[in-house]
Coordinates of C-alpha atoms in Angstrom, one line a residue:
X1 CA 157.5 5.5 64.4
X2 CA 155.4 3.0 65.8
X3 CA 151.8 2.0 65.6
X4 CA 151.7 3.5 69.1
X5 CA 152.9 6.8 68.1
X6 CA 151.4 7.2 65.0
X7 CA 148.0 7.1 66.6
X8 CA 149.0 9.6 68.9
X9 CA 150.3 11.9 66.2
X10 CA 146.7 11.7 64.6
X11 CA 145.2 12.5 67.8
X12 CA 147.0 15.2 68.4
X13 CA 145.7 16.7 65.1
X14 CA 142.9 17.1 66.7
X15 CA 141.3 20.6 68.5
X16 CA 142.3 21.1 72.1
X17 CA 144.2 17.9 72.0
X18 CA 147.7 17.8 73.2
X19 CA 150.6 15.9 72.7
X20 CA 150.1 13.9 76.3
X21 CA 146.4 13.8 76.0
X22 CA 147.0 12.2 72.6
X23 CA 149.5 9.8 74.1
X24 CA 147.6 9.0 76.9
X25 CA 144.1 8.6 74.7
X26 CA 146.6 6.0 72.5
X27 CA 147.5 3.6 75.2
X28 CA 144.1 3.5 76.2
X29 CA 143.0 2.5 73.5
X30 CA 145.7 0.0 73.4
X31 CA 145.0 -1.4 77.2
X32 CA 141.2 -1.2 76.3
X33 CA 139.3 -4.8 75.5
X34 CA 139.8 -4.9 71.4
X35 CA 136.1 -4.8 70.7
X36 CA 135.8 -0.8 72.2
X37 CA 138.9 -0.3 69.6
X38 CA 136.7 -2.2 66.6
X39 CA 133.7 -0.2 67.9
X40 CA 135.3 3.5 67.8
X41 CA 137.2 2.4 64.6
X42 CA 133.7 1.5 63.3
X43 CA 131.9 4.7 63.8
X44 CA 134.7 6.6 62.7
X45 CA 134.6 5.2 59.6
X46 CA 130.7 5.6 59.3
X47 CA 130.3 8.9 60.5
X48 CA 130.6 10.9 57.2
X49 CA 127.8 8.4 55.7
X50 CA 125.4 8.7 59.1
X51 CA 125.8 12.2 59.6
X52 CA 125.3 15.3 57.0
X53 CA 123.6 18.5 57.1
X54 CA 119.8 19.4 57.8
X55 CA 119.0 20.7 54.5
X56 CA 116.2 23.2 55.9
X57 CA 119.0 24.7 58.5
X58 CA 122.8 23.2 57.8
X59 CA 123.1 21.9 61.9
X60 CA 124.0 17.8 61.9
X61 CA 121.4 14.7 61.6
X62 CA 121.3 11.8 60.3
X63 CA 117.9 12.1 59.5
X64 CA 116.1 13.5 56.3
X65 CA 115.3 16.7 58.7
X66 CA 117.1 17.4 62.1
X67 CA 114.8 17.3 65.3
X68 CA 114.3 20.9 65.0
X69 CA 113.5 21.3 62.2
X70 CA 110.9 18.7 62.4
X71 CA 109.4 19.4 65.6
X72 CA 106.2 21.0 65.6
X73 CA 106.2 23.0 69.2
X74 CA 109.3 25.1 67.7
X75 CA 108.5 28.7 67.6
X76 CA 108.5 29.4 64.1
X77 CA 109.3 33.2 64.0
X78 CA 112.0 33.2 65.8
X79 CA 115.5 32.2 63.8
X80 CA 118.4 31.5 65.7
X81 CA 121.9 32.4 63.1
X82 CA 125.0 31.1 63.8
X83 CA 128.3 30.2 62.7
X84 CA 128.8 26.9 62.6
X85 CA 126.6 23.4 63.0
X86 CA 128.2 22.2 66.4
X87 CA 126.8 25.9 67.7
X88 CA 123.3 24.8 67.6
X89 CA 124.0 21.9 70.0
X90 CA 125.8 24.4 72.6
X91 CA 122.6 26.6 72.4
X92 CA 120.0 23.8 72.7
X93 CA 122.5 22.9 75.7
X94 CA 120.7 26.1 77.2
X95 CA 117.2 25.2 76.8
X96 CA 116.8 29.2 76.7
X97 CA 115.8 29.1 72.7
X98 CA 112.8 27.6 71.5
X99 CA 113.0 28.7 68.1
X100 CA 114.7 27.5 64.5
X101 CA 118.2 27.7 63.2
X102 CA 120.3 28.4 60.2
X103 CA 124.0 27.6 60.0
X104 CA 126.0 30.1 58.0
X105 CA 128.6 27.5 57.6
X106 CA 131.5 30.4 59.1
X107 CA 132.1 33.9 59.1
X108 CA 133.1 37.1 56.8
X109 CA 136.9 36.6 56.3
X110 CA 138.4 38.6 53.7
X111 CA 141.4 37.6 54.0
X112 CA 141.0 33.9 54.1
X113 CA 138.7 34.6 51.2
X114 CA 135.7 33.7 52.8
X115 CA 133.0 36.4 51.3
X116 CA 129.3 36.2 51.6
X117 CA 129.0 34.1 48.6
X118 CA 131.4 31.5 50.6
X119 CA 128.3 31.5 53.6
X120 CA 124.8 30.5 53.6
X121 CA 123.7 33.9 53.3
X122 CA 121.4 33.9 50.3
X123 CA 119.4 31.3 51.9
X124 CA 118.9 32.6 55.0
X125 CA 117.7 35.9 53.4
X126 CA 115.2 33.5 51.5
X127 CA 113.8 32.0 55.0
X128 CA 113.1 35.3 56.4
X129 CA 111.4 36.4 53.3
X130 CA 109.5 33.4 52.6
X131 CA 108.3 32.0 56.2
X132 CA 107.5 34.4 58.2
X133 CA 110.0 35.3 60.6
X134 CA 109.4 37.9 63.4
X135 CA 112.6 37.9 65.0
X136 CA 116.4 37.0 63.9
X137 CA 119.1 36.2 66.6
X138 CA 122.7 36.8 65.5
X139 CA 124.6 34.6 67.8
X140 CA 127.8 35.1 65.6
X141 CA 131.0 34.2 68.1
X142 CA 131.9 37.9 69.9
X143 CA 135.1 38.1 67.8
X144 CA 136.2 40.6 65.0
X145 CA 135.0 38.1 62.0
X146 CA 131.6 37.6 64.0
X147 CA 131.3 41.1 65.3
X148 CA 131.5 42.0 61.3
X149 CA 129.7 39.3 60.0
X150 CA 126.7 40.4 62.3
X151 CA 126.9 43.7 61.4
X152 CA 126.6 43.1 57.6
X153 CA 123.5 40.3 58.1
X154 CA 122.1 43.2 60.0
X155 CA 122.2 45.5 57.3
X156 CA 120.8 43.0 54.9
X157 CA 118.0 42.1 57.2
X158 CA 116.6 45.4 58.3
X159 CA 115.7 45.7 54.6
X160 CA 113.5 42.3 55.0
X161 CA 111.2 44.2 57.6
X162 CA 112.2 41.9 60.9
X163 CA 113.6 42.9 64.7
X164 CA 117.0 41.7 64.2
X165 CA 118.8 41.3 67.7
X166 CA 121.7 39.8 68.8
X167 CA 122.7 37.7 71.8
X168 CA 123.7 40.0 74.6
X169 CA 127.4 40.3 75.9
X170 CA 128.0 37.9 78.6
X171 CA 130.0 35.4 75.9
X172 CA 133.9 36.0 76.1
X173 CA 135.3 38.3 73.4
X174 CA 137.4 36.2 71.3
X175 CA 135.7 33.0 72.7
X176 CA 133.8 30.8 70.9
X177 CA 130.3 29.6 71.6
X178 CA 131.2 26.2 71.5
X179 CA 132.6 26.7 74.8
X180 CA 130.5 29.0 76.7
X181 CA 128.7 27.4 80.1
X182 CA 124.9 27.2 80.1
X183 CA 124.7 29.6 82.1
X184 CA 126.3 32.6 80.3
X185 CA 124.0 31.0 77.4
X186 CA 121.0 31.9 79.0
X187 CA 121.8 35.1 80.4
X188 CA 123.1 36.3 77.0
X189 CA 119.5 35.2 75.7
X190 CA 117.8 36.9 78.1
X191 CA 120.0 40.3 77.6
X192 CA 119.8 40.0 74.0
X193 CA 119.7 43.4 72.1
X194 CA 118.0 45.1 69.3
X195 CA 120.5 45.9 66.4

């Protein structure tokens, strides 16, 4: 296998990434003026020290707090849960949401072995206790795991005194947020229902 290939094979490792899109991506790169290759190769190879996790909500920054986190005009009591850090940029996508976020970091997955203890679950039932949150927004992916993952954060924070609601159907079953158009974001705000 040549250099070639063997940077298509790693591409290909990647989501949504086929074998020809990898190929293609590869030569590219290979017609490409060397300095874009040094560049990408570069940030690659910084982005695990550039980029961690917010430490007040889990979604990416490089800063000591993400944007939202440290931005004044957020809405304060409303709190935005979902499953994974890239969700947050899909819903801010919307510009439907004015309020804060926590990343649970996944979903219940028994059988994977992913429990509550595996998900920021204990924190988020410390935010809502501790800052005064009016309203929590279960935007869990409409899938089994996030359809029962919702259902069990809504148990748990019923008995913290707060409207739990979660976004309204519109989102694909078995789709994942990630992928959703703005559109469909905002109406499934705007529908949002009481749980």
């Amino acid at each position: 296998m040549n250099a070639l290939e063997e940077l298509a094979e790693s591409f290909s490792r990647l989501p949504g990434i086929g074998k020809k899109s990898a190929s293609r991506m590869a030569v590219y790169i290979l017609k490409s003026d060397p300095s874009f290759a040094k560049n990408l190769a570069n940030e690659l190879l910084t982005l695990h020290q550039r980029i961690h996790p917010c430490p007040h909500c889990g979604a990416y920054t490089e800063k000591d707090l993400c944007y939202i986190c440290s931005d004044p005009l957020r809405d304060k009591s409303l709190l935005c849960v979902v499953e994974q850090p890239q969700d947050v940029q899909t819903i801010e996508s919307s510009h439907e949401f004015s309020g804060l976020f926590h990343v649970l970091g996944g979903v219940l997955a028994p059988l994977e072995g992913i429990g509550p203890e595996q998900l920021s679950i204990a924190p988020l039932l410390e935010k809502v206790r501790s800052e005064q949150i009016a309203e929590v927004i279960i935007a869990t992916n409409p899938t089994v795991e996030g359809d029962t993952t919702a259902m069990y954060l809504q148990r748990l924070l019923t008995q913290c005194n707060v409207k739990v609601s979660r976004l309204a159907s519109g989102l694909p079953v078995g789709g994942d947020l990630e992928y959703a158009d703005k559109l469909t974001l905002q109406r499934s705000f705007r529908g949002r229902i009481s749980m």
